[in-house]
Short mmCIF file of C-alpha atoms in Angstrom, two decimals:
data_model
loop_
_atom_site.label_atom_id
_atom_site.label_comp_id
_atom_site.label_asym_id
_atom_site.label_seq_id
_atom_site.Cartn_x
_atom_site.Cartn_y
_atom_site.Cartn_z
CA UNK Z 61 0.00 0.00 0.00
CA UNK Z 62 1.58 3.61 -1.00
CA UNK Z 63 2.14 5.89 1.82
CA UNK Z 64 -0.39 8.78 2.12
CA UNK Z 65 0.28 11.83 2.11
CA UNK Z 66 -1.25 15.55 2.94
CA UNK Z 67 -0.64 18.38 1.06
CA UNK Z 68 1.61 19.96 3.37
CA UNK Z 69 3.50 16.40 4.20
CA UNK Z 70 3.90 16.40 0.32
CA UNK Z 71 4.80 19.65 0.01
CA UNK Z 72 7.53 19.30 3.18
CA UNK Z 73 9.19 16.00 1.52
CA UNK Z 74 9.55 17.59 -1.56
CA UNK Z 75 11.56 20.59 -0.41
CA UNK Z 76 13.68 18.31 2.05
CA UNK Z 77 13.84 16.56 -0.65
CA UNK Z 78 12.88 13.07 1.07
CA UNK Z 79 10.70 11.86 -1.72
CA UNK Z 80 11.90 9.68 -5.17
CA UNK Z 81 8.74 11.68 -7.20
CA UNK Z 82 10.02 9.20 -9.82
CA UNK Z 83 9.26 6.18 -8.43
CA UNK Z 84 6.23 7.61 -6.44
CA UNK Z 85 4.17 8.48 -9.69
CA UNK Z 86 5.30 4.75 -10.77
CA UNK Z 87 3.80 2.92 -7.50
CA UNK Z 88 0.74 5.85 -7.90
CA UNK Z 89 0.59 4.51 -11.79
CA UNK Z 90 0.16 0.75 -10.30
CA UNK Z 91 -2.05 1.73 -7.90
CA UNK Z 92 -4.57 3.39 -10.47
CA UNK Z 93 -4.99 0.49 -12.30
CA UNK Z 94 -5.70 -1.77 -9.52
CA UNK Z 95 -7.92 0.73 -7.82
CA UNK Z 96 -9.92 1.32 -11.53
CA UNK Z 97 -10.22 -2.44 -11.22
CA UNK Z 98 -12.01 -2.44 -7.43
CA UNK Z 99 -13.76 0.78 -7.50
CA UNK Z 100 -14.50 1.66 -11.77
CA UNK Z 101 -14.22 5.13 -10.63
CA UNK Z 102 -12.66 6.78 -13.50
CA UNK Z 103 -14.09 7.61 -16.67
CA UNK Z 104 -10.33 8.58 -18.09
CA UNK Z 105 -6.92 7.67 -16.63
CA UNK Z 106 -4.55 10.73 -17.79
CA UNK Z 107 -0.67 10.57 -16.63
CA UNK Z 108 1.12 8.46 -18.48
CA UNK Z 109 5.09 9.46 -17.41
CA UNK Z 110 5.66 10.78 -13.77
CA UNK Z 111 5.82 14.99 -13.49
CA UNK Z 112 9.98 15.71 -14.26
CA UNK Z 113 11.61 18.79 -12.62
CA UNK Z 114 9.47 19.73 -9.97
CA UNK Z 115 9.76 23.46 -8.44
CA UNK Z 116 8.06 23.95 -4.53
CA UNK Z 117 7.29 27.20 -5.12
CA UNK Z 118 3.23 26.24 -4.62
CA UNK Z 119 1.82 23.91 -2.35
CA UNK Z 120 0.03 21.90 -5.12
CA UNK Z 121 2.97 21.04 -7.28
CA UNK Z 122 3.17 17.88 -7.92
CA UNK Z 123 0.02 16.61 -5.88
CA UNK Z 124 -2.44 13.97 -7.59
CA UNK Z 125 -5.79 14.73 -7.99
CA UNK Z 126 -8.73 13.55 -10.02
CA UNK Z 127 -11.76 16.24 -11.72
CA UNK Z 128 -15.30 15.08 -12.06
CA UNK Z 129 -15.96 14.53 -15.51
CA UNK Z 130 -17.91 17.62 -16.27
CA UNK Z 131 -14.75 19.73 -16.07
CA UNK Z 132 -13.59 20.40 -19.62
CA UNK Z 133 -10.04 19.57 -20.37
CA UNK Z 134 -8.44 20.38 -23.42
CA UNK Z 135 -7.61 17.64 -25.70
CA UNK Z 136 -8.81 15.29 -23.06
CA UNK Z 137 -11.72 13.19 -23.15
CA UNK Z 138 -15.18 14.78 -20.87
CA UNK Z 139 -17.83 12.60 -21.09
CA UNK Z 140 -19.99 13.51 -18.39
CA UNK Z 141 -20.49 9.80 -17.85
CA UNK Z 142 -23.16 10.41 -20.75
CA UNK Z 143 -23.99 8.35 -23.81
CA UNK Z 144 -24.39 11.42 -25.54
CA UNK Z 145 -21.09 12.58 -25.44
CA UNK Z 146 -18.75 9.97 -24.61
CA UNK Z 147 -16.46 11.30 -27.94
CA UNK Z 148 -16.40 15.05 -27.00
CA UNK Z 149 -13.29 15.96 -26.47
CA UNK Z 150 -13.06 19.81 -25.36
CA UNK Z 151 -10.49 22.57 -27.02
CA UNK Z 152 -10.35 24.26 -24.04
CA UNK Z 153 -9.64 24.17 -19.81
CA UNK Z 154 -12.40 24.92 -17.65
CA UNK Z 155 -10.94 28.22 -15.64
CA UNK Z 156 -10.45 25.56 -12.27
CA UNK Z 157 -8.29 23.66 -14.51
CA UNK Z 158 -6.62 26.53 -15.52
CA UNK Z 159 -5.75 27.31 -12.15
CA UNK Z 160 -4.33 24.46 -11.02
CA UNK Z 161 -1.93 23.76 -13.84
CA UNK Z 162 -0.02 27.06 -12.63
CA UNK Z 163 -0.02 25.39 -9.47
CA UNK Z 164 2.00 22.23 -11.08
CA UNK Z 165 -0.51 19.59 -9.25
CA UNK Z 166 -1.02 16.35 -11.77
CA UNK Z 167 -3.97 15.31 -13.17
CA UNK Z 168 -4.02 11.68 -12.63
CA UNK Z 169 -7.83 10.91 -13.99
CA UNK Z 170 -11.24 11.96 -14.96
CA UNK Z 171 -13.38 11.01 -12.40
CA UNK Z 172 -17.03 8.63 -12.72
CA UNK Z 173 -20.13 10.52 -12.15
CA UNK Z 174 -23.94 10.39 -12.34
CA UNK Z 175 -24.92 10.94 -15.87
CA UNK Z 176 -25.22 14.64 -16.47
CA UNK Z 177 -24.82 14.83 -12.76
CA UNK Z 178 -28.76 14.01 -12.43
CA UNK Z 179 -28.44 11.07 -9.55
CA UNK Z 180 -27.48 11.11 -6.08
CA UNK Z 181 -25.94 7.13 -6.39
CA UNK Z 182 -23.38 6.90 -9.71
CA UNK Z 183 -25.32 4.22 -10.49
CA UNK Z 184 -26.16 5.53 -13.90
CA UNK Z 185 -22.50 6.68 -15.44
CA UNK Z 186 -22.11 4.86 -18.89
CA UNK Z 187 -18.89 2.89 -17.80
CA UNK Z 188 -21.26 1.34 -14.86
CA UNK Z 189 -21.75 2.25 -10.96
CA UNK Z 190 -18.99 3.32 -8.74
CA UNK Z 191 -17.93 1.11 -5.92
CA UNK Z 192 -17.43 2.52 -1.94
CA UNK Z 193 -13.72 1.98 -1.37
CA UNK Z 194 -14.71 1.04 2.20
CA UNK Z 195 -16.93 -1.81 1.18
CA UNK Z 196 -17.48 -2.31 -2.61
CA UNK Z 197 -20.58 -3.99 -1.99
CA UNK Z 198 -21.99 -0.35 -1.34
CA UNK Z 199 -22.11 2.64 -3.56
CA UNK Z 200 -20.23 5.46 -2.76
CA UNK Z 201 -23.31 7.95 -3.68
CA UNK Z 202 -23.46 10.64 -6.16
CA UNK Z 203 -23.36 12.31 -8.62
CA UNK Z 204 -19.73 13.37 -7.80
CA UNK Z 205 -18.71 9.60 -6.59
CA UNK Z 206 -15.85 8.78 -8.08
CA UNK Z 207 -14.77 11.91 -7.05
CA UNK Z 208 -15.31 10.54 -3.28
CA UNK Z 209 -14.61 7.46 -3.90
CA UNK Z 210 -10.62 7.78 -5.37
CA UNK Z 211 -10.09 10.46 -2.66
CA UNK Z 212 -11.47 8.33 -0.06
CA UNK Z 213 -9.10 4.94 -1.49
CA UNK Z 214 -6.01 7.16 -0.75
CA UNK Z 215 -5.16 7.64 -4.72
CA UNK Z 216 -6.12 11.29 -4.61
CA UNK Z 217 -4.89 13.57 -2.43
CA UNK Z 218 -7.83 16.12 -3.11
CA UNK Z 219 -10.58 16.05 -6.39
CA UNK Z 220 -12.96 18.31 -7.30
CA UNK Z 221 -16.67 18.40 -8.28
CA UNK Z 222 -19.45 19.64 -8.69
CA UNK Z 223 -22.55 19.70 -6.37
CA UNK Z 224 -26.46 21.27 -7.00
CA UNK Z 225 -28.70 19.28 -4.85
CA UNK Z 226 -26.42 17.38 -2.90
CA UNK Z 227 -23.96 16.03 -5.42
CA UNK Z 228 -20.51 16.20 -3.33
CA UNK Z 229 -22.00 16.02 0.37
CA UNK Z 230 -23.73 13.15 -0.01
CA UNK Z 231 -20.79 10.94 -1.38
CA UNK Z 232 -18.38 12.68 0.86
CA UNK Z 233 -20.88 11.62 3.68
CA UNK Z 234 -20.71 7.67 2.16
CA UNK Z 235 -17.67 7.93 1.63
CA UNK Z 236 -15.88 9.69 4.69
CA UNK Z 237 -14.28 12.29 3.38
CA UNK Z 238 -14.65 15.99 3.44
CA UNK Z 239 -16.75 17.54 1.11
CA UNK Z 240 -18.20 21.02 0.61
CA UNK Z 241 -20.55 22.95 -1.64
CA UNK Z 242 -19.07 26.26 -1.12
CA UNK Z 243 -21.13 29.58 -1.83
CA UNK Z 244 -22.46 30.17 -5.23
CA UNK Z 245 -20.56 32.05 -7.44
CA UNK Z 246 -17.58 31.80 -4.98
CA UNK Z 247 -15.96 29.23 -7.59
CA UNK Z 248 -16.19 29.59 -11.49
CA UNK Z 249 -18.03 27.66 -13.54
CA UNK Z 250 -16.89 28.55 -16.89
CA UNK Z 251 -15.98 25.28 -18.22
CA UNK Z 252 -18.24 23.39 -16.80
CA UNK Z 253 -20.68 20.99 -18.49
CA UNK Z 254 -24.03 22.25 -16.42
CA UNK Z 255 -26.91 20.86 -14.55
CA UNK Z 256 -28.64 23.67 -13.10
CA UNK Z 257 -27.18 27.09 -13.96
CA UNK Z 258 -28.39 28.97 -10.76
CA UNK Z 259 -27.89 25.83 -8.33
CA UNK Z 260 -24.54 24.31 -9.71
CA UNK Z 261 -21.40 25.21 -7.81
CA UNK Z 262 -17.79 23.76 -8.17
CA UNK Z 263 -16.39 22.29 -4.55
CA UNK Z 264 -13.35 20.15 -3.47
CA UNK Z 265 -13.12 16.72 -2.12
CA UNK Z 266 -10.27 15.52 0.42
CA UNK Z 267 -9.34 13.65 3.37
CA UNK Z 268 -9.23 16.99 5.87
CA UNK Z 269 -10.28 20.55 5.86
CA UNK Z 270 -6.91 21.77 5.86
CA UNK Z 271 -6.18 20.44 2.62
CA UNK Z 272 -9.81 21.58 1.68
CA UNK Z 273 -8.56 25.24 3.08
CA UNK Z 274 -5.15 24.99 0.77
CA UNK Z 275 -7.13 23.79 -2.64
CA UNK Z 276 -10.23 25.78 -1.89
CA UNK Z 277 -7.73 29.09 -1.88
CA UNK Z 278 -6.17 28.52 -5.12
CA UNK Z 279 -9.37 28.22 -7.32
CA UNK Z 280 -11.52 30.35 -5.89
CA UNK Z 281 -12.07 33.77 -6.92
CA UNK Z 282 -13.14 36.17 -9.42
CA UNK Z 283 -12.90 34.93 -13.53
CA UNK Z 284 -14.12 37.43 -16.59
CA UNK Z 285 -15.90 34.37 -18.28
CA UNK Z 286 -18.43 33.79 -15.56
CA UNK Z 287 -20.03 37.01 -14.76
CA UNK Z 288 -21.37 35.25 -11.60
CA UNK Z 289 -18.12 34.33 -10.02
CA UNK Z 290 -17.66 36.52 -7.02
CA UNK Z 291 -15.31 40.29 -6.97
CA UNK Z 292 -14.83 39.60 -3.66
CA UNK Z 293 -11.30 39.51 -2.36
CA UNK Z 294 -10.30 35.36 -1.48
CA UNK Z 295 -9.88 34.92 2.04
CA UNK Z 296 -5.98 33.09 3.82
CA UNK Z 297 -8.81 30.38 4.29
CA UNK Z 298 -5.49 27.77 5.85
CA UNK Z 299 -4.35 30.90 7.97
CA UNK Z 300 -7.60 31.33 9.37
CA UNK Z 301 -8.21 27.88 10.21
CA UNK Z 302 -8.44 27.57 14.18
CA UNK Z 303 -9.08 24.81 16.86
CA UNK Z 304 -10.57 27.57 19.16
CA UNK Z 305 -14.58 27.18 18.61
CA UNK Z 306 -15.70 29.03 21.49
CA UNK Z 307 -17.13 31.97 19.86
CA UNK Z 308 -19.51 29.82 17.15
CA UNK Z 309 -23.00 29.89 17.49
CA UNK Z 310 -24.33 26.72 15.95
CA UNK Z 311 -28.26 25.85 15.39
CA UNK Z 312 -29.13 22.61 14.79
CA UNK Z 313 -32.64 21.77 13.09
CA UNK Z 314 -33.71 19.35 15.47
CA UNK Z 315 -37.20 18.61 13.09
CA UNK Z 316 -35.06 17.72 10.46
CA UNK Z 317 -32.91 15.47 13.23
CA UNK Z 318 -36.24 14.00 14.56
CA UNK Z 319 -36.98 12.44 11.55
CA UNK Z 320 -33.99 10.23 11.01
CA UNK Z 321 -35.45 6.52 11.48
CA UNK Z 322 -31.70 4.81 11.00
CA UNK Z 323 -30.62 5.04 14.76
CA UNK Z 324 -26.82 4.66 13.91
CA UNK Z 325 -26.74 8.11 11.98
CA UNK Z 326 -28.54 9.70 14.94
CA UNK Z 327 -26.04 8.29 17.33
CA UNK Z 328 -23.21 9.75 15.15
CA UNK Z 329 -24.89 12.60 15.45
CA UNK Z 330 -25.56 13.79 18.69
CA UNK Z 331 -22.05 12.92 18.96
CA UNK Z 332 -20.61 15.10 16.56
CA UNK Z 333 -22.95 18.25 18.52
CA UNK Z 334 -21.28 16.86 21.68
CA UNK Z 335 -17.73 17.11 20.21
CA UNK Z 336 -18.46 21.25 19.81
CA UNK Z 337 -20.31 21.60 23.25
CA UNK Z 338 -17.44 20.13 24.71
CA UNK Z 339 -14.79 21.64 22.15
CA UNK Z 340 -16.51 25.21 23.55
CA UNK Z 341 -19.09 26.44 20.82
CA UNK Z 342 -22.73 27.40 21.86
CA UNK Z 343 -25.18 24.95 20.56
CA UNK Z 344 -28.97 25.65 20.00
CA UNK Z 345 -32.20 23.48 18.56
CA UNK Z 346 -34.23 25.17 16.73
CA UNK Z 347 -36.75 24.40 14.13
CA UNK Z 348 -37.29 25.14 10.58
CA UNK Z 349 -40.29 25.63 9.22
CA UNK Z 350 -42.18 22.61 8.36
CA UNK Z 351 -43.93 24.52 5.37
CA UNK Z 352 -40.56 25.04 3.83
CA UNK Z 353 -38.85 21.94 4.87
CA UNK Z 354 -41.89 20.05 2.65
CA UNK Z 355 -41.31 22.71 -0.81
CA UNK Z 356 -37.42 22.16 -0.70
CA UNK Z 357 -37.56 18.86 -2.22
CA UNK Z 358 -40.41 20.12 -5.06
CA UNK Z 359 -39.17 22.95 -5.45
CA UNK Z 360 -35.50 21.68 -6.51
CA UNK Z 361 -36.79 19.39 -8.72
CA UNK Z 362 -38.46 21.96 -10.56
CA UNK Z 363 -36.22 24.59 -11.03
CA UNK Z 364 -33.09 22.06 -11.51
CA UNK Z 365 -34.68 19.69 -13.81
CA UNK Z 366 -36.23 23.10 -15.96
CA UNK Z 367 -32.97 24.42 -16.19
CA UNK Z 368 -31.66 21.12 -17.31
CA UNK Z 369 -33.97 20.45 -19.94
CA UNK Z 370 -33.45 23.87 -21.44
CA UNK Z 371 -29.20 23.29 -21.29
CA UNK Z 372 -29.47 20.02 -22.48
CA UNK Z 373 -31.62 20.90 -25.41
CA UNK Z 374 -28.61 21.18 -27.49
CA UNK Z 375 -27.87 17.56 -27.19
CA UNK Z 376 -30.07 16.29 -30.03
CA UNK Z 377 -27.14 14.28 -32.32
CA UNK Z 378 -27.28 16.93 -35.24
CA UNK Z 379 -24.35 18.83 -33.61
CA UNK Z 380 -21.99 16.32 -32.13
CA UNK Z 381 -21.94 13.51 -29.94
CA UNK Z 382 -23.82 10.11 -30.39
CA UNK Z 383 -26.40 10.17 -33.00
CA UNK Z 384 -29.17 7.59 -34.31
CA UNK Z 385 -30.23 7.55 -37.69
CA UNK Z 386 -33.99 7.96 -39.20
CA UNK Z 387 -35.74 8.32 -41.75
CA UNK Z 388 -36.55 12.37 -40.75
CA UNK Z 389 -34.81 14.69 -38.58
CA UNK Z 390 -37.46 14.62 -35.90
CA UNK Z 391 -37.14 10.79 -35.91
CA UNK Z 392 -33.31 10.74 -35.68
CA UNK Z 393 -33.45 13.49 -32.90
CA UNK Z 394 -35.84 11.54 -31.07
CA UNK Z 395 -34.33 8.07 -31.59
CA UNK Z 396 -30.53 9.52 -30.32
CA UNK Z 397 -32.45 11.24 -27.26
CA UNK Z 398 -34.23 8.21 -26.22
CA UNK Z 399 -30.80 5.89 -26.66
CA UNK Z 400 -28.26 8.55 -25.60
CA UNK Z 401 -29.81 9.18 -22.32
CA UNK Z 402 -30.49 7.00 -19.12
CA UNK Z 403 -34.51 6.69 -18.60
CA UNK Z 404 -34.14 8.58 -14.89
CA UNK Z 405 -32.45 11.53 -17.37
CA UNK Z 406 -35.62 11.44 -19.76
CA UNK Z 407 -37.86 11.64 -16.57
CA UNK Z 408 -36.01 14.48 -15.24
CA UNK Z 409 -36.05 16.03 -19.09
CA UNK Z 410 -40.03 15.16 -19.05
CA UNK Z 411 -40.68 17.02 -15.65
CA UNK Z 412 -38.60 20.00 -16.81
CA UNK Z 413 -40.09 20.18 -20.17
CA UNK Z 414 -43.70 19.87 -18.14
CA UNK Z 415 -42.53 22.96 -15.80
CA UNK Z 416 -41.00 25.09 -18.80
CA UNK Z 417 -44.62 24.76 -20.88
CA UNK Z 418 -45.91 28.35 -21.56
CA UNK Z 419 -49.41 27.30 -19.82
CA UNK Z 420 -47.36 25.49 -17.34
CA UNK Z 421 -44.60 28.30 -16.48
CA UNK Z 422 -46.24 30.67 -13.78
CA UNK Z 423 -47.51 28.60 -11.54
CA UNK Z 424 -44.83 25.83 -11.56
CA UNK Z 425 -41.26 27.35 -12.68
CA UNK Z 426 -41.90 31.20 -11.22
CA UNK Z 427 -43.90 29.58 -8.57
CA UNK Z 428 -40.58 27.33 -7.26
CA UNK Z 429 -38.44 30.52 -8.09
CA UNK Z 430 -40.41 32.64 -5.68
CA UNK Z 431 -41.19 29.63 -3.08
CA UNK Z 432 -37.04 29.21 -3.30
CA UNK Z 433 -36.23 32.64 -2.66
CA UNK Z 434 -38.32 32.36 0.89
CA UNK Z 435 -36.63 29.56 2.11
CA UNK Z 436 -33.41 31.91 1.34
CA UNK Z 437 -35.22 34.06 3.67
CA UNK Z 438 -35.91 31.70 6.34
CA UNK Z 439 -32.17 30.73 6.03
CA UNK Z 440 -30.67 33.89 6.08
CA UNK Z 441 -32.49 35.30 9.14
CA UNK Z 442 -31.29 31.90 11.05
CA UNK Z 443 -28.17 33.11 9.65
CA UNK Z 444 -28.42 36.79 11.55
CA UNK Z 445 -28.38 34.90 14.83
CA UNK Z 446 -26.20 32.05 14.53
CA UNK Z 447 -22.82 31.13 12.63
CA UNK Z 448 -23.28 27.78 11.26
CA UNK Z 449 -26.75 25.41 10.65
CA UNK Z 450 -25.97 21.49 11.19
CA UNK Z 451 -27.93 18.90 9.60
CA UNK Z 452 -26.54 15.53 8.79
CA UNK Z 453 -25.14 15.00 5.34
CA UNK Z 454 -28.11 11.79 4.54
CA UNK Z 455 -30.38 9.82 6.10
CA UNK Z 456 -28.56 6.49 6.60
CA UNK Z 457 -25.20 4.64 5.70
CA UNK Z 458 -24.16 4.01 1.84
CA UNK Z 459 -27.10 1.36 0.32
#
């Protein structure tokens, strides 16, 4: 078994250097294949010689890592674990990419997914489900799960992904890693092969939140291509990292706790709120409203699954990717839609299409809009009092 590292014990080796980088990317080569073998968590293995010359002027050079396979890379293959496009090879980096080849880390593989990231299990990639590295008879989740899943087996050192209902928490949760959905807009997207344009966000993977803090640093920011990505200035988020929790106000939902049925995940819990009573912070029940609690679910589906349908429109076989011949165009675009896609992405296609109808529009698409932007609300005036809301991550171990 290769020796795991963090970031900074990477980073520390390499300037002392401790480390053969030679013979390390040939036991991490090795240890690819066998791991594709167990887990069939990558859609694309990338390196083929070990990185030469190596500077340690940034903390990422040199470090392995793995991109969900929605994150264009030029002249490399992004699939989006989709039918429809498993030939598409981009001409151009997403900006994330971008970013961390001036770092120097190595792209070691394109990373499994849901289809289209619609799927909360990587069950429905076209290469075939995604195995938990803990126990492969369970899945590591989705859609970003063989994102979780090669940073959880110790190949990775970090991964990114991407996450709009609960696409890198939930696998991170299976999967026992750290995993985070930062803010929207804090991350670009330009690049990125899209689910739902006002939900998607980019987020990292990895085994701790300092090396979350390190990667998280280095990608975020402001980028001209995605007028959405924030102008604000990117915290020292490592710097600021701090054991001392005695200021935080935290508010857990307890009606969102009291429904948990699997008594193991509610044991875990109350023992992760006891860990910050005891490590100092200030922890309060409180209790969302039931009203809202009830729409969330709806009301994602709706918006998410609109927005997909109208993205996805383009993928109809007359532009590029997989294509099925007819005797019309109508019949070949519906013959390549009904094979290129997995039937739980025509459902989610048929719901959108259903809340995107002109009859249909105001009082399902503006309806969710407007019954999303008061659960905002009720969020951001929890928000005004306390510092952090705790939930758990799912509702039971990986199935």
């Amino acid at each position: 078994m290769m020796k795991v590292y963090s970031i900074e014990e990477w980073h520390d080796e390499l300037v002392n250097g401790t480390i053969d980088v030679s013979l390390y990317y040939q036991q991490l080569q090795k240890e690819t294949y066998f791991q594709q073998k167990r887990l069939n968590a990558l859609t694309t293995i990338c390196f083929q010689n070990p990185p030469q010359n190596l500077s340690s002027d940034s903390l990422l050079t040199g470090v392995p890592y793995v991109l969900k396979d929605n994150i264009c890379t030029c002249q490399i293959p992004t699939t989006a674990s989709s039918r429809m496009l498993e030939d598409f090879i981009p001409v151009y980096d997403a900006h994330v990419v971008q970013l961390l080849k001036q770092e120097n880390a190595c792209l070691i593989g394109k990373a499994s997914m849901d289809e289209l990231s619609m799927g909360s299990t990587n069950m429905t990639a076209l290469s075939g489900p995604v195995y938990n590295p803990w126990d492969t008879r369970r899945i590591a989740g989705g859609s970003s799960g063989g994102s979780a899943s090669l940073v959880a087996s110790g190949l990775a050192t970090f991964a990114l992904g991407t996450d709009t209902g609960d696409s890198i928490r939930r696998p991170a949760g299976f999967c026992g890693v750290v995993g985070m959905k930062p803010t929207w807009g804090l991350i670009s997207r330009y690049g990125i092969i899209p689910y739902a344009a006002s939900l998607d966000t980019v987020g990292v993977l990895t085994r701790s939140v300092q090396d979350l803090s390190i990667v998280l640093e280095k990608i975020a920011g402001h980028d001209f291509h995605d007028m959405t990505s924030s102008r604000l200035p990117v915290p020292h988020y490592r710097y600021n990292l701090s054991l001392d929790i005695s200021y935080l106000k935290v508010a857990v939902i307890q009606n969102v706790v009291d429904k948990l049925k699997d008594h193991r995940i509610q044991t875990l819990f109350q023992n992760c709120v006891s860990l910050l009573k005891n490590a100092g912070a200030s922890v309060h029940e409180i209790s969302f409203s039931q009203t809202y609690l009830e729409a969330i679910f709806p009301v994602y589906q709706i918006i998410a699954n609109g927005e997909a349908t109208s993205h996805h429109a383009c993928l109809d076989g007359i532009k590029y990717g997989f294509q099925s011949q007819g005797q019309n165009l109508e019949e070949m675009v519906i013959r390549t839609r009904s094979q290129g896609f997995h039937q739980s992405i025509q459902q989610r296609f048929i719901l959108g299409a259903l809340a995107l109808k002109q009859e249909n529009q105001k009082r399902m698409f503006q309806k969710a809009q407007k019954v999303r932007r008061l659960i905002v609300e009720e969020i951001q005036n929890i928000l005004q009092t306390y510092d952090i809301v705790m939930v758990p991550s799912g509702e039971g171990i990986a199935p």
